[in-house]
Amino acid sequence: MNYAYANVQNIYKQNQVTTAPKKKLLIMLYDGAIKFLKLAVKAIE
């Protein structure tokens, strides 16, 4: 992955967060928590 593409991805993600309504932010928060909890369970096993 080149630097320009990674930068575009970061800007896109940042815009998603800064323009999202509060309900969407809460869903994004829980989605991230679930994702990392699953990773933690796999790491423990």
Backbone as CSV, one residue per row, in Angstrom:
resi,resn,N_x,N_y,N_z,CA_x,CA_y,CA_z,C_x,C_y,C_z
1,MET,0.861,-1.178,0.000,0.000,0.000,0.000,0.901,1.233,0.000
2,ASN,0.640,2.128,-0.901,1.483,3.319,-0.939,0.959,4.401,0.007
3,TYR,1.809,5.382,0.239,1.494,6.430,1.209,0.256,7.232,0.822
4,ALA,0.115,7.577,-0.447,-1.025,8.390,-0.890,-2.337,7.661,-0.650
5,TYR,-2.368,6.369,-0.943,-3.590,5.580,-0.737,-3.920,5.482,0.746
6,ALA,-2.916,5.254,1.575,-3.136,5.173,3.021,-3.654,6.501,3.551
7,ASN,-3.136,7.608,3.042,-3.578,8.926,3.472,-5.039,9.162,3.090
8,VAL,-5.426,8.750,1.899,-6.819,8.894,1.460,-7.736,8.071,2.356
9,GLN,-7.318,6.870,2.714,-8.120,6.028,3.605,-8.301,6.698,4.963
10,ASN,-7.234,7.269,5.501,-7.319,7.933,6.801,-8.245,9.140,6.757
11,ILE,-8.182,9.905,5.694,-9.063,11.066,5.549,-10.517,10.617,5.455
12,TYR,-10.767,9.553,4.701,-12.124,9.025,4.562,-12.668,8.583,5.920
13,LYS,-11.867,7.841,6.677,-12.295,7.383,8.002,-12.548,8.559,8.933
14,GLN,-11.669,9.543,8.881,-11.828,10.717,9.731,-13.122,11.460,9.392
15,ASN,-13.427,11.595,8.114,-14.660,12.263,7.701,-15.892,11.479,8.134
16,GLN,-15.812,10.147,8.105,-16.933,9.334,8.561,-17.250,9.631,10.023
17,VAL,-16.216,9.749,10.826,-16.407,9.970,12.260,-16.868,11.396,12.541
18,THR,-16.253,12.367,11.901,-16.570,13.762,12.226,-17.936,14.200,11.711
19,THR,-18.482,13.504,10.721,-19.777,13.909,10.174,-20.922,12.980,10.580
20,ALA,-20.620,11.943,11.342,-21.645,10.959,11.705,-22.545,11.487,12.817
21,PRO,-23.829,11.132,12.766,-24.721,11.475,13.879,-24.361,10.648,15.115
22,LYS,-24.835,11.093,16.274,-24.473,10.445,17.539,-24.845,8.968,17.573
23,LYS,-25.992,8.609,17.016,-26.397,7.199,17.009,-25.417,6.355,16.210
24,LYS,-24.972,6.877,15.076,-24.007,6.154,14.240,-22.666,6.021,14.963
25,LEU,-22.256,7.064,15.676,-21.010,6.997,16.436,-21.076,5.909,17.500
26,LEU,-22.219,5.785,18.147,-22.387,4.749,19.163,-22.283,3.360,18.538
27,ILE,-22.890,3.187,17.380,-22.805,1.902,16.673,-21.356,1.617,16.280
28,MET,-20.653,2.634,15.793,-19.248,2.459,15.421,-18.411,2.077,16.643
29,LEU,-18.707,2.676,17.774,-17.997,2.367,19.015,-18.183,0.908,19.401
30,TYR,-19.431,0.450,19.388,-19.702,-0.942,19.740,-19.111,-1.910,18.714
31,ASP,-19.175,-1.568,17.440,-18.569,-2.423,16.411,-17.069,-2.587,16.655
32,GLY,-16.404,-1.496,16.976,-14.968,-1.561,17.264,-14.674,-2.372,18.508
33,ALA,-15.491,-2.193,19.540,-15.296,-2.954,20.775,-15.454,-4.445,20.521
34,ILE,-16.470,-4.820,19.769,-16.702,-6.232,19.445,-15.535,-6.788,18.636
35,LYS,-15.073,-6.020,17.667,-13.951,-6.461,16.822,-12.718,-6.765,17.671
36,PHE,-12.374,-5.852,18.563,-11.160,-6.039,19.347,-11.340,-7.063,20.464
37,LEU,-12.545,-7.233,20.961,-12.786,-8.303,21.928,-12.620,-9.670,21.277
38,LYS,-13.076,-9.802,20.029,-12.886,-11.066,19.301,-11.398,-11.343,19.090
39,LEU,-10.636,-10.306,18.758,-9.191,-10.472,18.602,-8.539,-10.884,19.919
40,ALA,-9.005,-10.318,21.016,-8.456,-10.665,22.326,-8.747,-12.120,22.672
41,VAL,-9.955,-12.574,22.374,-10.313,-13.969,22.645,-9.418,-14.904,21.840
42,LYS,-9.191,-14.584,20.570,-8.310,-15.414,19.731,-6.886,-15.424,20.270
43,ALA,-6.422,-14.290,20.771,-5.059,-14.209,21.298,-4.909,-15.031,22.575
44,ILE,-5.971,-15.119,23.354,-5.930,-15.881,24.603,-5.940,-17.376,24.335
45,GLU,-6.643,-17.791,23.284,-6.786,-19.224,22.993,-5.503,-19.858,22.527
